[in-house]
Coordinates of C-alpha atoms and ligand atoms in Angstrom, one line a residue:
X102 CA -1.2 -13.9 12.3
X103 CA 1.6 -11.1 13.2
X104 CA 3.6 -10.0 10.2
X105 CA 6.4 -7.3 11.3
X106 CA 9.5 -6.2 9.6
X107 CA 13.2 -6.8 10.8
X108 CA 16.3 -5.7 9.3
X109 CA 17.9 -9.1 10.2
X110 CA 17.1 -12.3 9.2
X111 CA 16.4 -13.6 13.0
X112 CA 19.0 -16.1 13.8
X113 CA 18.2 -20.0 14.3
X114 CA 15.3 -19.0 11.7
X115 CA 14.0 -22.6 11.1
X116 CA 12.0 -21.7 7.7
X117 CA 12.8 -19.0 4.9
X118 CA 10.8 -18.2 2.2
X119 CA 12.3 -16.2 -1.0
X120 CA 9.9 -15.3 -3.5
X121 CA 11.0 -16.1 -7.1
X122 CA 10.4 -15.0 -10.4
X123 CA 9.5 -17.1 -13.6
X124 CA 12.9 -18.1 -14.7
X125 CA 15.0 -16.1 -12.3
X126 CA 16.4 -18.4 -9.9
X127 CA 17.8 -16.6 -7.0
X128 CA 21.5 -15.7 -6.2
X129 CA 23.2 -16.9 -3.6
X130 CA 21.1 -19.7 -3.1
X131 CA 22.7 -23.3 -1.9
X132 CA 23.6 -24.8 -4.9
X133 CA 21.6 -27.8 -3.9
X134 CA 19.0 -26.1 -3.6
X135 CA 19.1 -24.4 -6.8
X136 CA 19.7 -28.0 -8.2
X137 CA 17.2 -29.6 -6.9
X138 CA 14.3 -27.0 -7.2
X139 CA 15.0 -27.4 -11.3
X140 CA 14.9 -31.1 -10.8
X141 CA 11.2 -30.9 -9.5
X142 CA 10.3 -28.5 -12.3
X143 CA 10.3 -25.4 -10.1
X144 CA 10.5 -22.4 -12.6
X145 CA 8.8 -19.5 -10.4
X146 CA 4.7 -19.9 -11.6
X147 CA 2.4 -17.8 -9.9
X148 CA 1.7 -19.9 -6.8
X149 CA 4.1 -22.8 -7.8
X150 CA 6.3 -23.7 -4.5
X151 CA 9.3 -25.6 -4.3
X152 CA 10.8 -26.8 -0.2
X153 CA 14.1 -27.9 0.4
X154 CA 16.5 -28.2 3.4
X155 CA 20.0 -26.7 3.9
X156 CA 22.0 -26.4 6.6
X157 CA 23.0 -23.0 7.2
X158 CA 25.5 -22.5 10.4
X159 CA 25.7 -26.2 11.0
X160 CA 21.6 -26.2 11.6
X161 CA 19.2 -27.7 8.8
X162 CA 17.1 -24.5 7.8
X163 CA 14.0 -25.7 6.1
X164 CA 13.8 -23.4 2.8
X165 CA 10.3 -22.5 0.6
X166 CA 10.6 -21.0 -2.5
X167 CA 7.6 -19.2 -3.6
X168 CA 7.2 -18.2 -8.0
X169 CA 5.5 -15.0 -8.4
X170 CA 5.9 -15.3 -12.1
X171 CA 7.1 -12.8 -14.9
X172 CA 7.7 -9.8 -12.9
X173 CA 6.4 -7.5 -16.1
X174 CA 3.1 -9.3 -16.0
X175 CA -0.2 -7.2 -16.0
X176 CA -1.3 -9.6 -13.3
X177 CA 1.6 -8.8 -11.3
X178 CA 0.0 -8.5 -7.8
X179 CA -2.4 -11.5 -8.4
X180 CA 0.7 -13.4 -9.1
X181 CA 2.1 -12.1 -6.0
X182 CA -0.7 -12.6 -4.0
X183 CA -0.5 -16.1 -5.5
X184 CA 3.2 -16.7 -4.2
X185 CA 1.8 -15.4 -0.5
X186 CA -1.2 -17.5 -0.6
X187 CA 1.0 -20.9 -1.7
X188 CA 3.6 -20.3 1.5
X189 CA -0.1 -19.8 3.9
X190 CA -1.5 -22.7 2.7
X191 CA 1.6 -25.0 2.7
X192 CA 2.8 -23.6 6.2
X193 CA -0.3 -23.1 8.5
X194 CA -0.4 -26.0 10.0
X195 CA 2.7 -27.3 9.1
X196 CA 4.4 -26.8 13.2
X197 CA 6.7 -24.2 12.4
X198 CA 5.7 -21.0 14.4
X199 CA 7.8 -18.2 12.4
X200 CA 8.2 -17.8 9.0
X201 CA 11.0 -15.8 7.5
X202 CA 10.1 -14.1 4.3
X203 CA 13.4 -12.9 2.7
X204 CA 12.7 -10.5 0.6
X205 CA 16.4 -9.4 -0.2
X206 CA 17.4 -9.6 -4.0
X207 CA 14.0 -10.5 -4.8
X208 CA 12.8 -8.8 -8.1
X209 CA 9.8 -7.3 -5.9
X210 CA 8.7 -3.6 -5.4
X211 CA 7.1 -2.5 -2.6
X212 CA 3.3 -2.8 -4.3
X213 CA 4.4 -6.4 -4.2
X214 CA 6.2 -7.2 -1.7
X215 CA 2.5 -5.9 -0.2
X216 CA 0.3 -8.1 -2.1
X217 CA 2.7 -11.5 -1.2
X218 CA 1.9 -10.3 2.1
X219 CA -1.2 -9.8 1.9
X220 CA -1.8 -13.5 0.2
X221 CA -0.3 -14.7 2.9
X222 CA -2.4 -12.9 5.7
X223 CA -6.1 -13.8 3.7
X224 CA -5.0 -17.4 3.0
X225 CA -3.8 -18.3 6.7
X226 CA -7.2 -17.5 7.8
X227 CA -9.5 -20.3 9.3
X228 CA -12.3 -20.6 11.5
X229 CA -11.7 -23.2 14.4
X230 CA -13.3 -21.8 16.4
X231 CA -15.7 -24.0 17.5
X232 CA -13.5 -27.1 17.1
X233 CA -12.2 -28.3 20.7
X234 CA -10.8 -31.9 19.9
X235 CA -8.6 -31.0 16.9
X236 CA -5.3 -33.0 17.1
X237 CA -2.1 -31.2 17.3
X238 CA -0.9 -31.8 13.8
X239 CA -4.0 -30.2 12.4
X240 CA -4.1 -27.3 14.5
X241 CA -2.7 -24.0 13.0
X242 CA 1.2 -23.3 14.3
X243 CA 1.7 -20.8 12.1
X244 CA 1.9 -17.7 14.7
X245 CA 4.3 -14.8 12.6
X246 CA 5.7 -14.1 9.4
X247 CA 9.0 -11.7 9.9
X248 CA 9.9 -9.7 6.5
X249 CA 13.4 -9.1 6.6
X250 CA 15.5 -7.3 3.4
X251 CA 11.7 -5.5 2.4
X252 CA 11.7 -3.1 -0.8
X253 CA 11.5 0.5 0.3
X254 CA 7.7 1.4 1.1
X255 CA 6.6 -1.7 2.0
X256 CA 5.4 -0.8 5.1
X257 CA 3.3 1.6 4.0
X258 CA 1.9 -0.3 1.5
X259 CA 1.4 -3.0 3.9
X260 CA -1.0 -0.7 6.6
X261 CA -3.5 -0.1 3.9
X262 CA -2.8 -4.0 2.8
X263 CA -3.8 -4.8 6.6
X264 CA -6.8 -2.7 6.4
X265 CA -8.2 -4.4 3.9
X266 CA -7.2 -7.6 5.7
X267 CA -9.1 -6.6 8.5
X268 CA -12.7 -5.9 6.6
X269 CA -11.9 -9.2 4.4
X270 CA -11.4 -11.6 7.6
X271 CA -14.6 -10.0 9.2
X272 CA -16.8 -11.3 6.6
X273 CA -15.5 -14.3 6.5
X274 CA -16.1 -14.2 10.0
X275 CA -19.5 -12.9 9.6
X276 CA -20.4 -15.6 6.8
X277 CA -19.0 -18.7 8.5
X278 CA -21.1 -17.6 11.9
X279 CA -23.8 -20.4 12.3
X280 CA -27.0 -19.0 12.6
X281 CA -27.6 -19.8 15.9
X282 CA -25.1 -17.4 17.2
X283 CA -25.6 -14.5 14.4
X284 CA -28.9 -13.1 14.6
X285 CA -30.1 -9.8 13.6
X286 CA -29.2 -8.5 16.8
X287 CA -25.7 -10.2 17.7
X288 CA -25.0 -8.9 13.9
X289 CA -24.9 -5.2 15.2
X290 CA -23.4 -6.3 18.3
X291 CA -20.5 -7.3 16.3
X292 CA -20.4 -4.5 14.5
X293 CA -20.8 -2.1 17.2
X294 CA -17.9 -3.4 18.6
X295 CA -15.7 -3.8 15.5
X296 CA -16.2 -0.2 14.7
X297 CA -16.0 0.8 18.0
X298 CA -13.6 4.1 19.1
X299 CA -13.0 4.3 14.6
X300 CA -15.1 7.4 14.1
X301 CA -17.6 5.4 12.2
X302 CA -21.3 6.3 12.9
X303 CA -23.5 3.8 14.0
X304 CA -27.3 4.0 13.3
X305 CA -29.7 0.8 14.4
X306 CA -33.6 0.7 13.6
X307 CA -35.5 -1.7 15.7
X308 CA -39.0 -3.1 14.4
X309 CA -40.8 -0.9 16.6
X310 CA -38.7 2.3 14.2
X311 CA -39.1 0.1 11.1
X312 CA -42.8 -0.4 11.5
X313 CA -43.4 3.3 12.3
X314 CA -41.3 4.3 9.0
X315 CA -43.7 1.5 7.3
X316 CA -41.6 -1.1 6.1
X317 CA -43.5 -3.3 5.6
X318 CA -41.8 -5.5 3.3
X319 CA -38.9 -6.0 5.6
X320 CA -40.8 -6.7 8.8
X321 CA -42.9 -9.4 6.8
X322 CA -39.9 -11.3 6.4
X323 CA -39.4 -11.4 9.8
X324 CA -42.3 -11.7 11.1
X325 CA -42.3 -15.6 11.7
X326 CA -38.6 -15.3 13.6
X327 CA -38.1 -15.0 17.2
X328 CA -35.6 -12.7 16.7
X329 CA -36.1 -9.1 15.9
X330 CA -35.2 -7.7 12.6
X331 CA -32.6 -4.7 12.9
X332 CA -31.6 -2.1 10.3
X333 CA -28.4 -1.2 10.9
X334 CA -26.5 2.0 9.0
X335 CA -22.4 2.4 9.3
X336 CA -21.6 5.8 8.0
X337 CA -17.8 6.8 7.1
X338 CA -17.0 11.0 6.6
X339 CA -13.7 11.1 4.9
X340 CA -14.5 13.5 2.4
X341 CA -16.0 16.5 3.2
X342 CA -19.5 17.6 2.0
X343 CA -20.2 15.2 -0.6
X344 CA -22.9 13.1 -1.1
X345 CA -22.2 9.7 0.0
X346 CA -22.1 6.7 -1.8
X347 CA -24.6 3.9 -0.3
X348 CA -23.5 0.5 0.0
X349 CA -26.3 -2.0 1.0
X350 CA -26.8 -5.1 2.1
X351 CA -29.0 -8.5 2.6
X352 CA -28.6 -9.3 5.7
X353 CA -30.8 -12.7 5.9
X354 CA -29.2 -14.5 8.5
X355 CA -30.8 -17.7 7.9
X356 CA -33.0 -18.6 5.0
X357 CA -35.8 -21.8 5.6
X358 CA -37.8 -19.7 2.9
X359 CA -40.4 -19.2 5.3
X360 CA -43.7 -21.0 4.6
X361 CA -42.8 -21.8 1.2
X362 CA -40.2 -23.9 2.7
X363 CA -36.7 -24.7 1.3
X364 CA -35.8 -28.4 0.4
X365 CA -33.9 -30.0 3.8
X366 CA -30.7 -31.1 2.0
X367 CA -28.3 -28.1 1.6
X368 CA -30.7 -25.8 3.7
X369 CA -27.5 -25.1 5.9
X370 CA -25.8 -22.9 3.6
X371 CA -28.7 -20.7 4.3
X372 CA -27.0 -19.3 7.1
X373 CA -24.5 -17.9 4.7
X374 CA -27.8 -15.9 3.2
X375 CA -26.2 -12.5 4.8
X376 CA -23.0 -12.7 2.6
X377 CA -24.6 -9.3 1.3
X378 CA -24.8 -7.6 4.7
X379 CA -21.4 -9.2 5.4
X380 CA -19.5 -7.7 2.5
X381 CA -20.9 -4.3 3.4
X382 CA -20.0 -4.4 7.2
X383 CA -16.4 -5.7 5.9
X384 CA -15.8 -3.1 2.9
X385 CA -16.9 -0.5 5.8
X386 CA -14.1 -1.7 8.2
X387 CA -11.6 -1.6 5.4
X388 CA -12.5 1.9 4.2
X389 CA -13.0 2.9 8.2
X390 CA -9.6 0.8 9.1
X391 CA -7.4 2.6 6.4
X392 CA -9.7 6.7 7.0
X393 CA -10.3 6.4 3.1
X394 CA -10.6 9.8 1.8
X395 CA -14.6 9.4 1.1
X396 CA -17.9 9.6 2.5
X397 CA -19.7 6.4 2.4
X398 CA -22.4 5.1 4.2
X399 CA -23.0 1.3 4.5
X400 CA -26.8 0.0 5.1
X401 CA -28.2 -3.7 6.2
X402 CA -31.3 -5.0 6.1
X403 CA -31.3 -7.7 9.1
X404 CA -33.7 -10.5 9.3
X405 CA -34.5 -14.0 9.9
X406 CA -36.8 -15.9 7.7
X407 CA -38.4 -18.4 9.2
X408 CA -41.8 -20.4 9.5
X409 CA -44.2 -20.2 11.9
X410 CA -47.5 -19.4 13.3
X411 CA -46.7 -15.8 13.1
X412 CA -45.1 -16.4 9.7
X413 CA -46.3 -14.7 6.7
X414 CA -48.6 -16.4 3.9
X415 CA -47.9 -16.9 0.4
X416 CA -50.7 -14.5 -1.2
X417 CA -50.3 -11.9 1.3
X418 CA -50.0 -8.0 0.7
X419 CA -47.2 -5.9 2.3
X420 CA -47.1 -2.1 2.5
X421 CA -43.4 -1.0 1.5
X422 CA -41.8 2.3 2.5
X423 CA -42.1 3.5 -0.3
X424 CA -45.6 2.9 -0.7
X425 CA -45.8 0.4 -3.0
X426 CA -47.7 -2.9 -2.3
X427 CA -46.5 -6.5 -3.1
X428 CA -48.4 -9.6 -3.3
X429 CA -46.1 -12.0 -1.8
X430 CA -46.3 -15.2 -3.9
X431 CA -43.2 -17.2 -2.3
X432 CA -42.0 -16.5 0.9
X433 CA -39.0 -17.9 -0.7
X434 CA -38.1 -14.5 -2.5
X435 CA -37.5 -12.9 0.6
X436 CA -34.0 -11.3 -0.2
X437 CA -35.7 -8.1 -2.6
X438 CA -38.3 -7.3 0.1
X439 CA -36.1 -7.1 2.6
X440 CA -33.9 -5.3 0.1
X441 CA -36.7 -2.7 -1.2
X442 CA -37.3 -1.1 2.2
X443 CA -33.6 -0.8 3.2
X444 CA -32.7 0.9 -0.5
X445 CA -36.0 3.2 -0.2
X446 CA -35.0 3.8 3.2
X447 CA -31.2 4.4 2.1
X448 CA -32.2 7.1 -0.8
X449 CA -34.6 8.8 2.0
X450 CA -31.9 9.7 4.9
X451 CA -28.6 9.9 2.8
X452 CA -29.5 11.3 -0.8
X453 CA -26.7 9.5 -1.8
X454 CA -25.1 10.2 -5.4
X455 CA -24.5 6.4 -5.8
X456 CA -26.7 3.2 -4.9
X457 CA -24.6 -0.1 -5.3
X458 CA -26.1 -3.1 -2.9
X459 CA -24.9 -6.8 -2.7
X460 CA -26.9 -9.7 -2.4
X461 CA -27.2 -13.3 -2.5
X462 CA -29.7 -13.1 -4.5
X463 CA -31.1 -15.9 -6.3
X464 CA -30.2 -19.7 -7.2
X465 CA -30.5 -18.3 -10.8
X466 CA -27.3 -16.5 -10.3
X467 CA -25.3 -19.3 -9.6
X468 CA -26.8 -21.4 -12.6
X469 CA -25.9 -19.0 -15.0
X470 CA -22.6 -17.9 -13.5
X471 CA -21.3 -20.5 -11.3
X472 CA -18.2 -19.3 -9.1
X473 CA -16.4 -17.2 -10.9
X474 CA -18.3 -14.3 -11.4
X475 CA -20.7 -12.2 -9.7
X476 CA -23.7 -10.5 -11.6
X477 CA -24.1 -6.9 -12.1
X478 CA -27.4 -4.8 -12.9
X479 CA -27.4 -1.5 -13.2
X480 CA -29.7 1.4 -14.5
X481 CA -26.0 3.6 -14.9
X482 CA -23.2 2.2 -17.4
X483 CA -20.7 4.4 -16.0
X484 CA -21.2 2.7 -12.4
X485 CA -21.7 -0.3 -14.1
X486 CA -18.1 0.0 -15.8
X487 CA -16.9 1.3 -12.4
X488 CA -17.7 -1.7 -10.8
X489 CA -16.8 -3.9 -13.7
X490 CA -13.4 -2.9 -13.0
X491 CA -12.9 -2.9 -9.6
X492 CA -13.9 -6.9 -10.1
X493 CA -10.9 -6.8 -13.1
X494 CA -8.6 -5.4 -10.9
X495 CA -8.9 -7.2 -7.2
X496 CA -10.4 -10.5 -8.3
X497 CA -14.0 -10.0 -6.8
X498 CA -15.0 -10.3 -10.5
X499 CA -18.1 -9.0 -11.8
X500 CA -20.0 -9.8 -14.9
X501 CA -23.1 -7.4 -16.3
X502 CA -26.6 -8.1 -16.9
X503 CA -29.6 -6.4 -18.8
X504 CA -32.1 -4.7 -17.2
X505 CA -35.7 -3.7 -19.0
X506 CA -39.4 -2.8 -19.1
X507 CA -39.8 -6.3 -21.0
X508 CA -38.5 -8.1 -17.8
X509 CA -40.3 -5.5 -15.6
X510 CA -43.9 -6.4 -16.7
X511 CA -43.1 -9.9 -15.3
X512 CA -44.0 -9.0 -12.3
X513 CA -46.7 -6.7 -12.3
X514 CA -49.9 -8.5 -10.2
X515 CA -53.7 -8.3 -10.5
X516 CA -54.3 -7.7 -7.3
X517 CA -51.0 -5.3 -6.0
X518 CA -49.0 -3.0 -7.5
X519 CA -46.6 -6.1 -8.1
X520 CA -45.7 -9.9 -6.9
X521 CA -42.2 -10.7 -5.5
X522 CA -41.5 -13.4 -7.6
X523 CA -42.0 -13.6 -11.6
X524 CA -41.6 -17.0 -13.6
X525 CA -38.8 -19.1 -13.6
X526 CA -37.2 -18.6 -16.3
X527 CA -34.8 -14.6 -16.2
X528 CA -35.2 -15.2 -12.2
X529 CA -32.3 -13.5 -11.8
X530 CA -32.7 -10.6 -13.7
X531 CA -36.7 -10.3 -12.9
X532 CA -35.3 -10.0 -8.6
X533 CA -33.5 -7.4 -10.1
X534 CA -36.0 -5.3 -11.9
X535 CA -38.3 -5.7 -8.4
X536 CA -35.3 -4.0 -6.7
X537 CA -35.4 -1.0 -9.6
X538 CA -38.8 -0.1 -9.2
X539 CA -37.7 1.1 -5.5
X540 CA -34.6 3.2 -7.0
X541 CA -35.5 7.1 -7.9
X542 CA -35.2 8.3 -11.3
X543 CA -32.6 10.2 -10.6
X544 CA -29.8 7.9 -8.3
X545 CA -27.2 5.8 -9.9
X546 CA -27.4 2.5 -8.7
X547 CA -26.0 -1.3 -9.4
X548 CA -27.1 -4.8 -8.0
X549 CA -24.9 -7.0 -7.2
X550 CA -25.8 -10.4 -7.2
X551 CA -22.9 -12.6 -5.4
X552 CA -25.2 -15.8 -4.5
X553 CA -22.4 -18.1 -5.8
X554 CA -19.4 -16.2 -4.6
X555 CA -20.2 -15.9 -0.7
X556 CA -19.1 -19.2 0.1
X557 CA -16.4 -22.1 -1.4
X558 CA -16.7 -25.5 -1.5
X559 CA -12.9 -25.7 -2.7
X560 CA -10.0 -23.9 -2.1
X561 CA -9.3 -20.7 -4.0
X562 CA -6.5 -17.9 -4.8
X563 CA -6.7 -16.6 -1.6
X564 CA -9.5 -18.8 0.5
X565 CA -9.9 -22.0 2.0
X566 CA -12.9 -24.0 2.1
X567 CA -15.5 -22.0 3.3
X568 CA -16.5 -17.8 3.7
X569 CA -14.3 -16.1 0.9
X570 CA -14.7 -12.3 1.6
X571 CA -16.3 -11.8 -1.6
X572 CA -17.4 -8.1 -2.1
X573 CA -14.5 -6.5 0.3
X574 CA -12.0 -5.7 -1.9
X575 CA -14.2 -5.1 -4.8
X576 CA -15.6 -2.1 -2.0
X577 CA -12.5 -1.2 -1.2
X578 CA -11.3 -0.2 -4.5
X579 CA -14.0 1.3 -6.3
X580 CA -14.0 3.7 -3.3
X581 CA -10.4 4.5 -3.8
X582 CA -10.8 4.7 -7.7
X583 CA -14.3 6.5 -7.9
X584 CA -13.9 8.6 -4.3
X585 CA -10.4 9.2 -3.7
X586 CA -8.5 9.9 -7.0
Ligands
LIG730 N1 -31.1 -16.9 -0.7 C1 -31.9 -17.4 -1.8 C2 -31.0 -17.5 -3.0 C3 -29.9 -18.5 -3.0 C4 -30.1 -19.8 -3.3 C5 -28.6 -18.0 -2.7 C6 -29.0 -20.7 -3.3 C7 -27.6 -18.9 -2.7 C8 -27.8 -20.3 -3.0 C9 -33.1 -16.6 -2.0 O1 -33.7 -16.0 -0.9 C10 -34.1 -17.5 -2.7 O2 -34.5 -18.3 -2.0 N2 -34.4 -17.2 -3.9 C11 -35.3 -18.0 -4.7 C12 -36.2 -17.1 -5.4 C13 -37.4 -17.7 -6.1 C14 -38.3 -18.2 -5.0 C15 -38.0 -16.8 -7.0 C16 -34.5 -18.9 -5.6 O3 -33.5 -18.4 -6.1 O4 -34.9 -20.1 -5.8
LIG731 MN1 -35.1 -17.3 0.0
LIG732 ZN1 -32.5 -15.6 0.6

């Protein structure tokens, strides 16, 4: 979707949208309008939309109002967002091509102004892509949105608005890909050539690197796929000397659970098993897209998991990186092995100052948190609180978890130094005390577990059905508030 900025409202505009504010009806508007909008109950709610027609130089002009709420509230841009998100879901398929937003005498500032805009832009996205015999009424129309009457500074919010676009609609990309066509390697394809000519540095391990570096963990996993597994490292320098911060991901572009099979029903949302990977790649565009002032370096772990004659056993022992050996009890548990080797190998070539890495982790996760938060572990409560409010403040929210030696000797094995999975019950905080026995003494780092916010099975603030984006945002901004200040 194009969104540019006029200083005229375009003439023959067939729909206008004004953004309102709890209890502040606009002035000027048709009196009709204004009548009829209080008759439906229309007081300006975050998200709340009222549409009415007018005619305006003897043509009917089809008019959306959009409530943003109390313009003092803390959740200001959320509300805006809201108001944005309401016109994209109402008007995306709705046949008109343009839509007008008139922001003149709207109670906005330019922070705002950004964020309805940048409701708008996240909620109008859908994947059709592989849809050929859509009918006409269900196919998306909407093609622009021209601001007119735009607070001063809008536009400059709005680049670093579309930046963040960018790395949020590339996930969801990412995400909704069927596993057929993203594979470990198509992954860094798309990657190469979304970072392409952005001064990002690319970095790609094959298995034949991996296996001479000894990851062993990793390349079990993929051992029973006919597609090779792929490390692949996107580095950012905006900030001079510093030590980056590492962002990793698991990149498991479709789960079966290998020999230890999944269950068939609902074994398709296992393609979305690289949500991890995918937030990474994404936060990396945004930061990339909008030269954040920062050095960061993102890192995924690429693999299939899949059974086969070549597939590994449950009771085999794998050789990590780091040394350590794991009795692999369920092939299952796949997501911290493949995780281990790319966080050892992460600490090894960047000595970064701070370790955060994203997965979707466990099943447990979702019990325990359903879709509203995702989990947090950390062995640093000043990263923790870090990341605790970058959740707060974009909506990627974040809720924290213990970590301890009492959960650690869960997994400790007879027969290896430990077993990848521990029992049921704390599953997801044992997966995360498997990933802190790879983490040095010494590095800050968090686990983020996001198994339940990777994919929506309902509409949300600013998603359809589908790939949210989780994870970009929440990037995005705890780069700007830890990195940039
Ligand atoms: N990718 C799954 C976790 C998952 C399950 C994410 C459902 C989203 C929705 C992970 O690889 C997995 O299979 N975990 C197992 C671990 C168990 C075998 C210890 C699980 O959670 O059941
Ligand atoms: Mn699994
Ligand atoms: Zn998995």
């Amino acid at each position: 979707m194009d969104i540019s900025f006029s200083d005229t409202r375009p003439d023959k505009a067939r729909l206008v949208a004004q953004i309102v504010d709890k209890g502040n009806m606009p002035d000027g508007l048709e009196r009709v309008l204004a009548s009829g909008a209080r008759a439906s109950r229309f007081e300006g709610k975050p998200g709340q939309l009222f549409e009415g027609f007018v005619e305006r130089d003897g043509e009917p002009v089809r008019i959306a109002l959009a409530g943003a709420g109390d313009a003092g509230s803390e959740a200001r841009a959320a509300n805006c967002e809201k108001a944005g998100a309401a016109l994209a879901a109402k008007y995306l398929s709705a046949g008109e091509e343009t839509l007008v937003l008139d922001l003149s005498g709207s109670g906005l500032d330019a922070e705002g102004a950004a964020a309805v805009l940048l409701g708008l832009r996240l909620r109008s996205w859908r994947q059709d892509a592989y849809r050929t015999t859509m009918k006409d009424e269900e196919k998306v129309s909407l093609a622009r949105v021209t601001v007119v009457g735009a607070p001063a500074g809008t536009e400059d919010a709005w680049r670093e608005g579309a930046a963040l676009a960018e790395g949020v609609e590339f996930t969801r990309v990412l995400v909704a890909e069927p596993a057929n066509k993203l594979y470990p390697e198509s992954f860094v394809a798309m990657c190469r050539e979304r970072f392409e000519g952005t001064g990002a540095e690319i970095t790609v391990l094959g298995e034949a690197e991996m296996e001479e570096l000894g990851m062993g963990a990793l390349l079990g996993v993929g051992q029973g796929s006919r597609r090779e597994s792929q490390l692949l490292a996107i580095k950012w320098n905006g900030g001079g000397d510093e030590a980056p911060v590492a962002f990793v991901g698991k990149g498991v572009t479709f789960d079966t659970g290998g020999i230890s099979l999944k269950p068939g029903p609902g074994m398709e949302d296992m393609k979305w098993d690289m949500g991890g990977a995918g937030a990474v790649a994404g936060g990396m565009l945004a930061l990339v897209k909008r030269k954040a002032k920062a050095n960061v370096v993102g890192v995924l772990g690429l693999v299939e998991n899949m059974p086969d004659g070549n597939a590994q056993r449950p009771g085999d022992i794998v050789t990590s990186m780091s040394g350590q050996t794991i009795e692999v009890l369920n092939t299952d548990a796949e997501g911290r092995l493949v995780l281990c080797d790319a966080l050892h190998w992460t600490q090894d070539t960047f000595r970064p100052k701070r370790i955060v890495d994203f997965a979707t982790l466990t099943g447990a996760m979702l019990i325990a948190l359903g879709h509203e938060h995702g989990g947090v572990f950390a062995n640093d409560d000043s990263l923790a609180e870090d990341l605790l409010e970058a959740g707060k403040a974009t909506g990627d929210k974040l809720w924290r978890f213990p970590l301890s030696p009492a959960y650690d000797k869960l997994l400790d094995s007879p027969i290896a130094d430990m077993k990848n999975i521990g029992p049921r019950e704390a599953g997801s905080i044992t997966a995360a005390q498997f990933l802190k026995r790879f983490i040095r003494d010494d590095v800050p780092w968090a686990h983020c577990d996001i198994a339940g916010m990777v994919w929506a099975k309902t509409p949300g603030r600013t998603w359809g059905k589908g790939a949210t984006g989780y994870g970009v945002r929440l990037i995005d901004r705890f780069v700007r508030d830890t990195l940039e200040g």
